């Protein structure tokens, strides 16, 4: 059983398109996150939701919009994709905001051409 | 200057070697320190977690924190090819603050 699952794993799309990445966790955690990992492996938080409520919203272009329909799901929608959006996007979850219990999904490789 | 600095490597060692991976940081408020292992094309997985200064051992892995020097280490004894991965340090001050990651060190353990 996959604890944090995200789809799609690979996505190649053209500049200007709109795309979504879906994430689901079956751990019963209250908090979910989106992280972005660039080509140099630097992992940076984008958003954090606790029980469907936005907690952390880092300096991210407003083309990125997270949506949490329930506490087990956190989707990421990206409008008007740009070349610089190419990266690996990781969904994660943790119990409350316990950073010591954070579990990551396997990542979604986004390539914008 | 980044809040957390980590040598990207790659670090290549023979099987059975003792590996030392390190991170330095600038924020003296950090109290919780973690090491994640990330295999190629996979998400990071938590390996070790320590609070404040001191050592923590788990099997072949030892995490060490020296808050006075703002320096943390992960030691891997009897390294195996299956240890080949990128190792990311991460830390946070506590409360609801966010986790800050290092850029990771790529380790390759060769037969």
Short mmCIF file of C-alpha atoms in Angstrom, two decimals:
data_model
loop_
_atom_site.label_atom_id
_atom_site.label_comp_id
_atom_site.label_asym_id
_atom_site.label_seq_id
_atom_site.Cartn_x
_atom_site.Cartn_y
_atom_site.Cartn_z
CA UNK A 1 0.00 0.00 0.00
CA UNK A 2 1.46 3.34 -1.08
CA UNK A 3 1.31 5.86 1.78
CA UNK A 4 1.54 9.05 -0.29
CA UNK A 5 0.68 8.62 -3.95
CA UNK A 6 0.81 11.25 -6.63
CA UNK A 7 -0.10 11.24 -10.31
CA UNK A 8 1.13 11.59 -12.92
CA UNK A 9 4.72 10.48 -12.29
CA UNK A 10 5.94 12.00 -15.56
CA UNK A 11 4.44 14.91 -17.43
CA UNK A 12 5.75 16.62 -20.56
CA UNK A 13 3.76 19.61 -21.72
CA UNK A 14 4.09 22.76 -23.78
CA UNK A 15 4.58 26.29 -22.49
CA UNK A 16 1.33 28.05 -21.80
CA UNK A 17 -0.64 24.92 -20.95
CA UNK A 18 -2.48 24.32 -17.68
CA UNK A 19 -1.82 21.08 -15.81
CA UNK A 20 -2.69 19.43 -12.51
CA UNK A 21 -0.88 17.00 -10.24
CA UNK A 22 -2.96 14.96 -7.83
CA UNK A 23 -1.93 13.68 -4.41
CA UNK A 24 -3.56 11.34 -1.94
CA UNK A 25 -2.35 10.00 1.41
CA UNK A 26 -3.78 7.02 3.28
CA UNK A 27 -1.88 7.60 6.53
CA UNK A 28 -4.63 9.53 8.28
CA UNK A 29 -2.34 12.57 8.54
CA UNK A 30 -3.72 16.05 9.11
CA UNK A 31 -1.09 18.02 7.21
CA UNK A 32 -0.11 17.85 3.57
CA UNK A 33 2.56 19.68 1.59
CA UNK A 34 3.83 20.44 -1.87
CA UNK A 35 7.59 20.70 -2.36
CA UNK A 36 9.56 21.59 -5.47
CA UNK A 37 12.97 20.04 -6.17
CA UNK A 38 15.07 21.78 -8.80
CA UNK A 39 17.79 20.34 -11.02
CA UNK A 40 20.37 20.90 -8.26
CA UNK A 41 18.32 18.74 -5.88
CA UNK A 42 17.32 21.73 -3.72
CA UNK A 43 14.03 20.88 -2.02
CA UNK A 44 11.85 23.86 -1.18
CA UNK A 45 8.40 23.98 0.35
CA UNK A 46 5.64 25.61 -1.68
CA UNK A 47 2.46 25.04 0.31
CA UNK A 48 1.25 23.39 3.47
CA UNK A 49 -2.34 22.52 4.39
CA UNK A 50 -3.59 21.43 7.78
CA UNK A 51 -7.04 19.86 7.75
CA UNK A 52 -7.87 21.52 4.42
CA UNK A 53 -6.72 24.92 5.67
CA UNK A 54 -3.77 26.72 4.03
CA UNK A 55 -0.98 27.13 6.60
CA UNK A 56 2.16 27.88 4.60
CA UNK A 57 2.20 29.71 1.30
CA UNK A 58 5.75 30.45 0.25
CA UNK A 59 6.63 33.01 -2.38
CA UNK A 60 5.21 31.08 -5.29
CA UNK A 61 3.76 32.61 -8.47
CA UNK A 62 -0.02 32.77 -8.29
CA UNK A 63 -0.09 30.52 -11.37
CA UNK A 64 0.30 27.74 -8.80
CA UNK A 65 -2.90 26.98 -6.92
CA UNK A 66 -3.26 24.16 -4.42
CA UNK A 67 -6.64 22.64 -3.68
CA UNK A 68 -7.52 20.39 -0.78
CA UNK A 69 -10.99 18.82 -1.16
CA UNK A 70 -10.46 16.84 2.06
CA UNK A 71 -7.58 16.18 4.41
CA UNK A 72 -6.45 13.11 2.47
CA UNK A 73 -6.05 14.95 -0.82
CA UNK A 74 -3.99 17.92 -1.94
CA UNK A 75 -3.87 18.71 -5.63
CA UNK A 76 -1.64 21.23 -7.39
CA UNK A 77 -2.88 23.13 -10.40
CA UNK A 78 -0.47 25.13 -12.53
CA UNK A 79 -1.66 27.70 -15.07
CA UNK A 80 0.24 29.07 -18.05
CA UNK A 81 3.23 26.80 -17.61
CA UNK A 82 6.68 28.28 -18.15
CA UNK A 83 10.04 26.64 -18.95
CA UNK A 84 11.25 27.45 -15.43
CA UNK A 85 8.48 25.35 -13.92
CA UNK A 86 10.31 22.21 -15.05
CA UNK A 87 11.20 20.38 -11.85
CA UNK A 88 10.20 17.49 -9.66
CA UNK A 89 7.18 18.18 -7.48
CA UNK A 90 6.80 16.17 -4.29
CA UNK A 91 3.67 15.79 -2.26
CA UNK A 92 4.15 14.94 1.42
CA UNK A 93 2.13 14.50 4.58
CA UNK A 94 2.71 14.49 8.32
CA UNK A 95 0.82 14.11 11.56
CA UNK A 96 -0.32 17.62 12.53
CA UNK A 97 2.71 19.78 11.70
CA UNK A 98 5.22 17.25 12.95
CA UNK A 99 8.15 17.66 10.65
CA UNK A 100 9.74 14.57 12.17
CA UNK A 101 6.98 12.39 10.74
CA UNK A 102 6.87 13.73 7.22
CA UNK A 103 6.41 11.19 4.43
CA UNK A 104 7.05 12.02 0.80
CA UNK A 105 5.43 10.71 -2.35
CA UNK A 106 7.54 9.44 -5.22
CA UNK A 107 7.48 12.72 -7.10
CA UNK A 108 6.05 14.06 -10.34
CA UNK A 109 8.61 14.93 -13.02
CA UNK A 110 7.31 17.94 -14.93
CA UNK A 111 9.04 18.99 -18.14
CA UNK A 112 7.85 22.11 -19.93
CA UNK A 113 8.96 22.39 -23.56
CA UNK B 1 24.63 32.48 2.04
CA UNK B 2 22.15 29.61 2.25
CA UNK B 3 20.74 28.77 5.68
CA UNK B 4 21.90 25.17 5.30
CA UNK B 5 25.04 24.22 3.38
CA UNK B 6 25.87 20.73 2.18
CA UNK B 7 28.63 19.53 -0.13
CA UNK B 8 26.87 18.13 -3.23
CA UNK B 9 29.55 15.52 -3.91
CA UNK B 10 29.51 13.09 -5.59
CA UNK B 11 31.25 11.09 -2.91
CA UNK B 12 32.52 7.71 -4.05
CA UNK B 13 33.70 5.10 -1.49
CA UNK B 14 34.50 1.38 -1.57
CA UNK B 15 32.12 -1.10 0.01
CA UNK B 16 32.76 -1.45 3.75
CA UNK B 17 34.10 2.07 4.20
CA UNK B 18 32.95 4.48 6.89
CA UNK B 19 31.16 7.41 5.32
CA UNK B 20 30.88 10.86 6.85
CA UNK B 21 28.25 13.26 5.51
CA UNK B 22 28.03 16.79 6.88
CA UNK B 23 25.94 19.94 6.94
CA UNK B 24 26.58 23.39 8.35
CA UNK B 25 23.89 25.90 9.14
CA UNK B 26 23.61 29.54 10.08
CA UNK B 27 20.32 29.77 12.00
CA UNK B 28 21.02 29.22 15.69
CA UNK B 29 17.29 28.72 16.31
CA UNK B 30 17.34 25.29 14.65
CA UNK B 31 16.70 22.60 17.26
CA UNK B 32 15.47 19.59 15.29
CA UNK B 33 17.74 17.88 12.83
CA UNK B 34 16.97 15.20 10.29
CA UNK B 35 18.66 13.14 7.63
CA UNK B 36 16.76 11.96 4.59
CA UNK B 37 17.85 9.41 2.01
CA UNK B 38 16.68 9.82 -1.57
CA UNK B 39 17.18 7.10 -4.13
CA UNK B 40 17.21 8.01 -7.80
CA UNK B 41 13.71 8.76 -9.12
CA UNK B 42 12.19 8.40 -5.65
CA UNK B 43 10.99 10.68 -2.88
CA UNK B 44 13.11 11.42 0.21
CA UNK B 45 12.62 9.05 3.16
CA UNK B 46 13.39 9.90 6.77
CA UNK B 47 16.50 8.12 8.01
CA UNK B 48 17.41 9.75 11.33
CA UNK B 49 15.89 12.40 13.57
CA UNK B 50 17.60 14.13 16.50
CA UNK B 51 16.73 16.92 18.87
CA UNK B 52 19.34 19.44 20.02
CA UNK B 53 22.98 18.40 20.45
CA UNK B 54 24.31 14.89 20.88
CA UNK B 55 24.51 11.57 19.11
CA UNK B 56 21.91 9.08 18.02
CA UNK B 57 22.64 5.62 16.69
CA UNK B 58 20.44 3.34 14.59
CA UNK B 59 22.11 0.23 13.24
CA UNK B 60 24.91 1.26 10.90
CA UNK B 61 23.88 4.93 11.03
CA UNK B 62 24.94 7.53 13.59
CA UNK B 63 23.69 11.11 13.59
CA UNK B 64 25.71 13.72 15.42
CA UNK B 65 24.74 17.31 16.20
CA UNK B 66 27.10 20.03 17.46
CA UNK B 67 24.98 23.11 17.98
CA UNK B 68 27.91 25.19 19.24
CA UNK B 69 29.60 24.77 15.86
CA UNK B 70 26.33 24.69 13.90
CA UNK B 71 27.46 21.42 12.35
CA UNK B 72 25.69 18.09 11.91
CA UNK B 73 27.00 14.78 10.63
CA UNK B 74 25.72 11.42 9.50
CA UNK B 75 28.09 8.47 9.74
CA UNK B 76 27.48 5.24 7.87
CA UNK B 77 29.50 2.23 9.01
CA UNK B 78 30.22 -0.76 6.79
CA UNK B 79 28.75 1.02 3.78
CA UNK B 80 26.90 -1.10 1.22
CA UNK B 81 26.11 -0.54 -2.47
CA UNK B 82 22.47 -0.22 -1.38
CA UNK B 83 23.47 2.93 0.53
CA UNK B 84 24.15 4.65 -2.80
CA UNK B 85 21.72 7.56 -2.82
CA UNK B 86 21.51 11.29 -2.18
CA UNK B 87 21.49 12.22 1.50
CA UNK B 88 19.70 15.42 2.49
CA UNK B 89 20.00 17.08 5.86
CA UNK B 90 17.02 19.07 7.11
CA UNK B 91 16.32 21.14 10.18
CA UNK B 92 13.75 23.39 11.82
CA UNK B 93 13.41 25.55 14.92
CA UNK B 94 10.26 23.97 16.29
CA UNK B 95 6.64 25.06 16.47
CA UNK B 96 4.92 25.50 13.14
CA UNK B 97 8.00 26.70 11.29
CA UNK B 98 8.98 25.10 8.04
CA UNK B 99 11.66 22.51 7.46
CA UNK B 100 14.78 23.78 5.70
CA UNK B 101 16.71 21.32 3.56
CA UNK B 102 20.32 21.15 2.45
CA UNK B 103 20.96 20.51 -1.23
CA UNK B 104 21.99 16.90 -0.63
CA UNK B 105 25.20 14.89 -1.00
CA UNK B 106 25.28 12.19 -3.65
CA UNK B 107 26.93 9.02 -2.31
CA UNK B 108 28.10 6.09 -4.40
CA UNK B 109 29.30 2.92 -2.69
CA UNK B 110 31.26 0.77 -5.10
CA UNK B 111 31.89 -2.99 -5.02
#
